[in-house]
C-alpha positions as YAML, in Angstrom:
chain: A
units: angstrom
residues:
- id: 1
  name: MET
  ca: [-46.65, -10.51, 16.38]
- id: 2
  name: LYS
  ca: [-46.27, -9.99, 19.65]
- id: 3
  name: LYS
  ca: [-42.20, -10.74, 18.63]
- id: 4
  name: LEU
  ca: [-42.49, -9.27, 15.65]
- id: 5
  name: VAL
  ca: [-43.50, -5.85, 17.30]
- id: 6
  name: PHE
  ca: [-41.33, -5.98, 19.80]
- id: 7
  name: LEU
  ca: [-38.24, -6.44, 17.28]
- id: 8
  name: THR
  ca: [-39.10, -3.58, 15.11]
- id: 9
  name: LEU
  ca: [-39.65, -1.77, 18.32]
- id: 10
  name: PHE
  ca: [-35.88, -1.91, 19.39]
- id: 11
  name: TYR
  ca: [-34.94, -1.71, 16.01]
- id: 12
  name: CYS
  ca: [-36.40, 1.67, 15.46]
- id: 13
  name: SER
  ca: [-34.88, 3.07, 18.80]
- id: 14
  name: ALA
  ca: [-31.84, 1.33, 18.00]
- id: 15
  name: ILE
  ca: [-31.43, 3.58, 14.91]
- id: 16
  name: GLY
  ca: [-32.47, 7.04, 17.04]
- id: 17
  name: PHE
  ca: [-29.87, 6.10, 19.19]
- id: 18
  name: CYS
  ca: [-27.55, 5.81, 16.64]
- id: 19
  name: GLN
  ca: [-28.73, 9.21, 15.33]
- id: 20
  name: ASP
  ca: [-28.67, 11.03, 18.30]
- id: 21
  name: GLN
  ca: [-24.93, 10.05, 19.47]
- id: 22
  name: LYS
  ca: [-22.84, 13.58, 19.85]
- id: 23
  name: PRO
  ca: [-19.42, 13.89, 20.51]
- id: 24
  name: THR
  ca: [-18.52, 13.32, 23.73]
- id: 25
  name: VAL
  ca: [-15.30, 15.67, 25.65]
- id: 26
  name: THR
  ca: [-13.70, 14.36, 29.22]
- id: 27
  name: LYS
  ca: [-10.90, 16.48, 30.62]
- id: 28
  name: LEU
  ca: [-7.54, 15.05, 30.58]
- id: 29
  name: ASN
  ca: [-5.41, 17.19, 32.53]
- id: 30
  name: THR
  ca: [-3.79, 20.53, 32.90]
- id: 31
  name: ILE
  ca: [-0.43, 22.20, 32.34]
- id: 32
  name: ALA
  ca: [0.90, 25.16, 33.58]
- id: 33
  name: LEU
  ca: [2.81, 27.18, 30.61]
- id: 34
  name: ASP
  ca: [4.17, 30.71, 30.42]
- id: 35
  name: ALA
  ca: [4.06, 30.93, 26.54]
- id: 36
  name: ASP
  ca: [3.06, 33.76, 24.11]
- id: 37
  name: ASP
  ca: [2.15, 30.83, 22.08]
- id: 38
  name: PHE
  ca: [0.71, 27.17, 21.78]
- id: 39
  name: LEU
  ca: [1.07, 25.24, 19.10]
- id: 40
  name: GLY
  ca: [0.19, 21.79, 19.87]
- id: 41
  name: TYR
  ca: [1.92, 18.13, 20.52]
- id: 42
  name: ASP
  ca: [3.80, 15.61, 18.07]
- id: 43
  name: SER
  ca: [3.24, 12.07, 18.14]
- id: 44
  name: PHE
  ca: [6.27, 11.45, 20.61]
- id: 45
  name: GLY
  ca: [5.05, 13.66, 23.44]
- id: 46
  name: PHE
  ca: [6.34, 17.07, 23.13]
- id: 47
  name: TYR
  ca: [4.40, 20.07, 22.90]
- id: 48
  name: TYR
  ca: [5.76, 23.26, 21.26]
- id: 49
  name: THR
  ca: [5.34, 27.01, 22.00]
- id: 50
  name: ILE
  ca: [6.71, 30.30, 21.26]
- id: 51
  name: LYS
  ca: [7.64, 33.03, 23.36]
- id: 52
  name: ASN
  ca: [9.22, 36.47, 22.41]
- id: 53
  name: ASP
  ca: [10.55, 34.47, 19.34]
- id: 54
  name: VAL
  ca: [12.39, 31.56, 20.65]
- id: 55
  name: PHE
  ca: [10.86, 28.15, 18.80]
- id: 56
  name: SER
  ca: [10.51, 25.73, 21.95]
- id: 57
  name: LYS
  ca: [10.14, 21.73, 22.13]
- id: 58
  name: ILE
  ca: [9.43, 20.24, 25.61]
- id: 59
  name: ASN
  ca: [8.63, 17.03, 26.93]
- id: 60
  name: GLY
  ca: [8.71, 17.50, 31.07]
- id: 61
  name: SER
  ca: [12.27, 18.26, 32.47]
- id: 62
  name: GLU
  ca: [13.44, 17.96, 28.42]
- id: 63
  name: ARG
  ca: [13.27, 21.34, 26.68]
- id: 64
  name: LEU
  ca: [14.84, 22.11, 22.69]
- id: 65
  name: ASP
  ca: [15.02, 26.12, 21.45]
- id: 66
  name: TYR
  ca: [15.98, 27.12, 18.42]
- id: 67
  name: LYS
  ca: [15.85, 31.61, 17.82]
- id: 68
  name: ASN
  ca: [16.83, 32.93, 14.60]
- id: 69
  name: ILE
  ca: [17.90, 36.57, 15.14]
- id: 70
  name: SER
  ca: [18.33, 37.94, 11.36]
- id: 71
  name: LEU
  ca: [14.71, 36.54, 10.64]
- id: 72
  name: GLY
  ca: [12.80, 37.89, 13.98]
- id: 73
  name: LYS
  ca: [9.04, 36.90, 13.89]
- id: 74
  name: ILE
  ca: [8.58, 33.56, 13.15]
- id: 75
  name: THR
  ca: [4.49, 33.74, 10.99]
- id: 76
  name: LYS
  ca: [3.98, 29.89, 10.93]
- id: 77
  name: ILE
  ca: [5.10, 26.28, 12.23]
- id: 78
  name: ASP
  ca: [4.03, 23.30, 10.45]
- id: 79
  name: LEU
  ca: [5.06, 20.29, 12.74]
- id: 80
  name: GLN
  ca: [3.41, 17.34, 10.68]
- id: 81
  name: ASN
  ca: [7.14, 15.79, 10.45]
- id: 82
  name: PRO
  ca: [8.21, 16.16, 13.69]
- id: 83
  name: LEU
  ca: [11.82, 15.06, 11.96]
- id: 84
  name: LYS
  ca: [11.32, 18.00, 9.27]
- id: 85
  name: LEU
  ca: [9.98, 21.05, 11.00]
- id: 86
  name: VAL
  ca: [8.56, 24.00, 8.66]
- id: 87
  name: LEU
  ca: [9.11, 27.36, 9.94]
- id: 88
  name: PHE
  ca: [8.01, 30.14, 8.02]
- id: 89
  name: TYR
  ca: [8.93, 33.92, 8.70]
- id: 90
  name: GLU
  ca: [7.04, 35.81, 6.07]
- id: 91
  name: ASN
  ca: [9.10, 39.07, 6.45]
- id: 92
  name: PHE
  ca: [11.42, 37.92, 5.02]
- id: 93
  name: ASN
  ca: [10.01, 35.59, 2.33]
- id: 94
  name: THR
  ca: [11.78, 32.78, 4.09]
- id: 95
  name: VAL
  ca: [11.60, 29.11, 5.58]
- id: 96
  name: ILE
  ca: [13.52, 27.25, 7.83]
- id: 97
  name: THR
  ca: [13.50, 23.39, 7.85]
- id: 98
  name: LEU
  ca: [14.58, 21.53, 11.46]
- id: 99
  name: ASP
  ca: [15.62, 18.28, 12.63]
- id: 100
  name: ASN
  ca: [13.72, 16.77, 15.53]
- id: 101
  name: GLN
  ca: [17.23, 18.07, 17.90]
- id: 102
  name: LEU
  ca: [16.09, 21.78, 16.61]
- id: 103
  name: ASN
  ca: [18.96, 22.22, 14.11]
- id: 104
  name: GLU
  ca: [18.41, 24.07, 11.19]
- id: 105
  name: THR
  ca: [18.90, 21.93, 7.87]
- id: 106
  name: GLN
  ca: [17.53, 23.87, 5.10]
- id: 107
  name: LYS
  ca: [17.15, 27.51, 4.10]
- id: 108
  name: ILE
  ca: [14.63, 28.58, 1.43]
- id: 109
  name: ASN
  ca: [14.40, 32.12, 0.53]
- id: 110
  name: PHE
  ca: [11.75, 32.41, -2.32]
- id: 111
  name: SER
  ca: [13.36, 35.89, -3.33]
- id: 112
  name: GLU
  ca: [16.27, 33.96, -4.92]
- id: 113
  name: SER
  ca: [13.71, 32.01, -7.02]
- id: 114
  name: PRO
  ca: [13.90, 32.46, -10.50]
- id: 115
  name: ILE
  ca: [10.25, 32.54, -10.53]
- id: 116
  name: PRO
  ca: [9.00, 35.61, -8.84]
- id: 117
  name: ILE
  ca: [7.35, 34.48, -4.84]
- id: 118
  name: VAL
  ca: [5.93, 36.25, -2.54]
- id: 119
  name: ALA
  ca: [4.67, 33.51, 0.44]
- id: 120
  name: THR
  ca: [1.98, 34.40, 2.60]
- id: 121
  name: ALA
  ca: [0.98, 30.69, 3.15]
- id: 122
  name: VAL
  ca: [3.31, 28.02, 3.49]
- id: 123
  name: GLY
  ca: [2.82, 24.39, 4.99]
- id: 124
  name: ILE
  ca: [4.97, 20.90, 4.00]
- id: 125
  name: ALA
  ca: [3.52, 18.42, 1.43]
- id: 126
  name: SER
  ca: [4.28, 15.16, 0.46]
- id: 127
  name: GLN
  ca: [7.32, 13.73, -1.98]
- id: 128
  name: ASN
  ca: [9.72, 16.51, -0.93]
- id: 129
  name: GLN
  ca: [7.69, 19.61, -1.81]
- id: 130
  name: ILE
  ca: [6.45, 22.51, 0.23]
- id: 131
  name: TRP
  ca: [2.86, 24.12, -0.31]
- id: 132
  name: VAL
  ca: [3.26, 27.96, -1.09]
- id: 133
  name: TYR
  ca: [0.22, 30.48, -1.56]
- id: 134
  name: ASN
  ca: [2.40, 32.56, -3.80]
- id: 135
  name: SER
  ca: [0.30, 36.29, -3.73]
- id: 136
  name: MET
  ca: [2.06, 37.33, -6.75]
- id: 137
  name: ASN
  ca: [-0.07, 35.51, -8.81]
- id: 138
  name: GLN
  ca: [-2.66, 34.30, -5.75]
- id: 139
  name: GLN
  ca: [-1.90, 30.92, -6.77]
- id: 140
  name: ILE
  ca: [-1.81, 27.55, -5.12]
- id: 141
  name: GLY
  ca: [2.23, 26.18, -5.77]
- id: 142
  name: LEU
  ca: [4.60, 23.55, -4.42]
- id: 143
  name: TYR
  ca: [8.29, 23.70, -3.91]
- id: 144
  name: ASP
  ca: [10.81, 20.73, -4.59]
- id: 145
  name: TYR
  ca: [13.06, 21.85, -1.62]
- id: 146
  name: LEU
  ca: [15.35, 19.02, -2.64]
- id: 147
  name: ASN
  ca: [15.52, 19.76, -6.50]
- id: 148
  name: GLN
  ca: [14.99, 23.86, -5.63]
- id: 149
  name: ASN
  ca: [12.25, 24.35, -8.42]
- id: 150
  name: TYR
  ca: [8.32, 25.36, -8.49]
- id: 151
  name: LYS
  ca: [5.61, 24.60, -10.17]
- id: 152
  name: THR
  ca: [1.87, 26.58, -10.10]
- id: 153
  name: LEU
  ca: [-1.15, 24.55, -9.53]
- id: 154
  name: ALA
  ca: [-4.81, 25.50, -10.45]
- id: 155
  name: THR
  ca: [-5.66, 28.98, -11.20]
- id: 156
  name: PRO
  ca: [-5.76, 32.42, -9.43]
- id: 157
  name: LEU
  ca: [-8.18, 32.65, -6.29]
- id: 158
  name: SER
  ca: [-10.24, 35.57, -6.83]
- id: 159
  name: GLU
  ca: [-10.67, 35.89, -3.08]
- id: 160
  name: ASN
  ca: [-7.75, 36.54, -0.12]
- id: 161
  name: ILE
  ca: [-7.18, 34.23, 2.09]
- id: 162
  name: ILE
  ca: [-8.08, 34.83, 5.79]
- id: 163
  name: PHE
  ca: [-7.24, 31.12, 7.33]
- id: 164
  name: TYR
  ca: [-5.28, 28.03, 5.97]
- id: 165
  name: SER
  ca: [-4.11, 24.74, 6.59]
- id: 166
  name: THR
  ca: [-2.16, 21.81, 4.77]
- id: 167
  name: ASP
  ca: [-1.44, 18.20, 5.22]
- id: 168
  name: PHE
  ca: [0.70, 16.18, 2.79]
- id: 169
  name: ASN
  ca: [-2.05, 16.37, 0.25]
- id: 170
  name: LEU
  ca: [-4.31, 18.93, 0.83]
- id: 171
  name: PHE
  ca: [-4.05, 22.79, 1.05]
- id: 172
  name: GLN
  ca: [-7.36, 24.08, 2.56]
- id: 173
  name: TRP
  ca: [-8.10, 27.43, 3.08]
- id: 174
  name: ILE
  ca: [-11.11, 29.88, 4.20]
- id: 175
  name: ASP
  ca: [-11.48, 33.20, 2.18]
- id: 176
  name: ALA
  ca: [-12.58, 36.65, 3.03]
- id: 177
  name: THR
  ca: [-16.56, 35.38, 2.00]
- id: 178
  name: ASN
  ca: [-15.75, 32.81, 5.09]
- id: 179
  name: ASN
  ca: [-15.82, 29.73, 1.95]
- id: 180
  name: TRP
  ca: [-13.90, 26.71, 2.79]
- id: 181
  name: TYR
  ca: [-11.82, 25.25, -0.17]
- id: 182
  name: ALA
  ca: [-9.42, 22.44, -0.81]
- id: 183
  name: CYS
  ca: [-6.45, 21.70, -3.39]
- id: 184
  name: ASP
  ca: [-4.84, 18.50, -3.80]
- id: 185
  name: ILE
  ca: [-1.45, 17.73, -5.27]
- id: 186
  name: PHE
  ca: [-2.66, 17.65, -8.59]
- id: 187
  name: GLY
  ca: [-4.16, 21.23, -8.62]
- id: 188
  name: LYS
  ca: [-7.91, 20.07, -8.44]
- id: 189
  name: ILE
  ca: [-10.16, 22.75, -6.28]
- id: 190
  name: LYS
  ca: [-12.92, 21.63, -4.40]
- id: 191
  name: LYS
  ca: [-15.29, 23.91, -2.54]
- id: 192
  name: ILE
  ca: [-16.29, 22.45, 0.78]
- id: 193
  name: HIS
  ca: [-18.61, 24.35, 2.97]
- id: 194
  name: ARG
  ca: [-19.30, 27.88, 4.23]
- id: 195
  name: ILE
  ca: [-18.33, 28.70, 7.28]
- id: 196
  name: PRO
  ca: [-19.82, 30.55, 10.58]
- id: 197
  name: ASP
  ca: [-18.03, 33.92, 11.82]
- id: 198
  name: PHE
  ca: [-14.95, 32.28, 13.90]
- id: 199
  name: ASP
  ca: [-12.46, 33.44, 16.39]
- id: 200
  name: CYS
  ca: [-10.27, 30.12, 15.90]
- id: 201
  name: ILE
  ca: [-10.81, 27.20, 13.39]
- id: 202
  name: ALA
  ca: [-9.33, 23.94, 13.42]
- id: 203
  name: LEU
  ca: [-10.36, 22.27, 9.83]
- id: 204
  name: LEU
  ca: [-10.15, 17.76, 11.07]
- id: 205
  name: ASN
  ca: [-10.70, 16.82, 7.46]
- id: 206
  name: ASP
  ca: [-12.97, 17.82, 4.41]
- id: 207
  name: THR
  ca: [-16.09, 16.83, 5.72]
- id: 208
  name: GLN
  ca: [-15.63, 17.90, 9.76]
- id: 209
  name: TYR
  ca: [-14.05, 20.89, 12.06]
- id: 210
  name: ILE
  ca: [-14.03, 22.61, 15.13]
- id: 211
  name: TYR
  ca: [-14.57, 26.24, 16.20]
- id: 212
  name: SER
  ca: [-15.21, 29.06, 18.45]
- id: 213
  name: LYS
  ca: [-16.61, 31.80, 18.87]
- id: 214
  name: SER
  ca: [-17.33, 34.31, 22.06]
- id: 215
  name: GLY
  ca: [-15.80, 31.72, 24.05]
- id: 216
  name: GLU
  ca: [-18.15, 29.13, 23.20]
- id: 217
  name: LEU
  ca: [-16.89, 25.65, 21.21]
- id: 218
  name: TYR
  ca: [-18.72, 23.90, 18.06]
- id: 219
  name: PHE
  ca: [-18.28, 20.74, 16.18]
- id: 220
  name: ILE
  ca: [-19.45, 20.77, 12.75]
- id: 221
  name: ASP
  ca: [-20.09, 17.68, 10.35]
- id: 222
  name: VAL
  ca: [-20.92, 19.01, 6.90]
- id: 223
  name: VAL
  ca: [-21.79, 15.80, 5.70]
- id: 224
  name: LYS
  ca: [-24.59, 14.74, 8.46]
- id: 225
  name: ASP
  ca: [-25.21, 18.85, 8.47]
- id: 226
  name: LYS
  ca: [-25.02, 18.67, 11.77]
- id: 227
  name: LYS
  ca: [-23.53, 21.46, 14.96]
- id: 228
  name: THR
  ca: [-22.69, 20.40, 18.37]
- id: 229
  name: GLN
  ca: [-21.83, 22.56, 20.89]
- id: 230
  name: LEU
  ca: [-18.50, 21.24, 22.78]
- id: 231
  name: VAL
  ca: [-18.98, 21.44, 26.58]
- id: 232
  name: ILE
  ca: [-15.34, 22.58, 28.54]
- id: 233
  name: SER
  ca: [-14.65, 24.32, 31.68]
- id: 234
  name: GLU
  ca: [-12.70, 27.01, 30.42]
- id: 235
  name: LYS
  ca: [-14.91, 30.29, 30.04]
- id: 236
  name: THR
  ca: [-11.80, 32.25, 28.04]
- id: 237
  name: PHE
  ca: [-8.95, 31.39, 26.03]
- id: 238
  name: ILE
  ca: [-7.06, 32.43, 23.43]
- id: 239
  name: LYS
  ca: [-6.78, 29.55, 21.05]
- id: 240
  name: PHE
  ca: [-7.67, 26.01, 20.86]
- id: 241
  name: HIS
  ca: [-5.85, 23.03, 18.67]
- id: 242
  name: TYR
  ca: [-6.61, 19.86, 17.72]
- id: 243
  name: LYS
  ca: [-5.32, 16.61, 16.78]
- id: 244
  name: ASP
  ca: [-5.62, 12.59, 17.38]
- id: 245
  name: GLN
  ca: [-9.22, 13.21, 19.32]
- id: 246
  name: ILE
  ca: [-7.04, 15.73, 21.60]
- id: 247
  name: LEU
  ca: [-8.37, 19.00, 22.29]
- id: 248
  name: SER
  ca: [-6.48, 21.91, 23.82]
- id: 249
  name: ILE
  ca: [-7.25, 24.66, 25.07]
- id: 250
  name: PHE
  ca: [-4.69, 27.62, 25.73]
- id: 251
  name: THR
  ca: [-5.09, 30.12, 28.18]
- id: 252
  name: PRO
  ca: [-2.81, 32.65, 29.86]
- id: 253
  name: SER
  ca: [-2.25, 30.34, 32.56]
- id: 254
  name: GLY
  ca: [-1.34, 26.97, 30.73]
- id: 255
  name: ILE
  ca: [-2.58, 24.16, 28.67]
- id: 256
  name: SER
  ca: [-5.94, 21.99, 29.44]
- id: 257
  name: ASN
  ca: [-6.32, 18.86, 27.53]
- id: 258
  name: TYR
  ca: [-9.97, 16.98, 26.56]
- id: 259
  name: LYS
  ca: [-10.10, 13.93, 25.03]
- id: 260
  name: ILE
  ca: [-12.72, 13.79, 22.09]
- id: 261
  name: THR
  ca: [-14.68, 10.98, 21.03]
- id: 262
  name: ILE
  ca: [-16.46, 11.54, 18.02]
- id: 263
  name: PRO
  ca: [-19.12, 9.37, 16.45]
...
């Protein structure tokens, strides 16, 4: 009987311990950096920055730069595929793709498309395609950059996009009412969650995200309905970036990297 009671208490304690587990944050290093924007790392250890509209790829003493004077300000850069980097110049409705040496491989001017496109969101997708949010019809679409054709997905959005994030299979966005949605490559849209007010946000997948507000960082698990504050040493920062359990905090003096273990 005593043995049974002991095992029952041990089992309950183990369950409680598992339920109380929280993400752990461990500081790895700090890198001095002079840049207007920090974009993140790739799987080869290079990090990417923008300074005076010069896009740079850096690893120690190795550095590559790209600048397109005719297109001016870079709106967004997609680093998902280090062998095909996607640079979006919204003011010129144009996308430039670069190889891993930052050589220009393709220029896509959406203004030359037979279908009217005014792109305000862009990201690389699967099967030689690029995600495009077309503000002309307020619809998400896919542009095949090999065959140079465009197809529209799903129905028009009812609210403006204030933040978006893409991967090969999903276009995710937060609208002006702070609702978080995802659209897959077949055009299926689902509403995921309502996001709190944020200064900066990273969508980890379609159930978890990290956001900052007033200098504080929080990890949210939508499925578990759990919010956890992430404690870092920086009290103020410009933005943060997350990839593969590395949280990078960008400040005026550089980047602080943290390892986050999410249970």
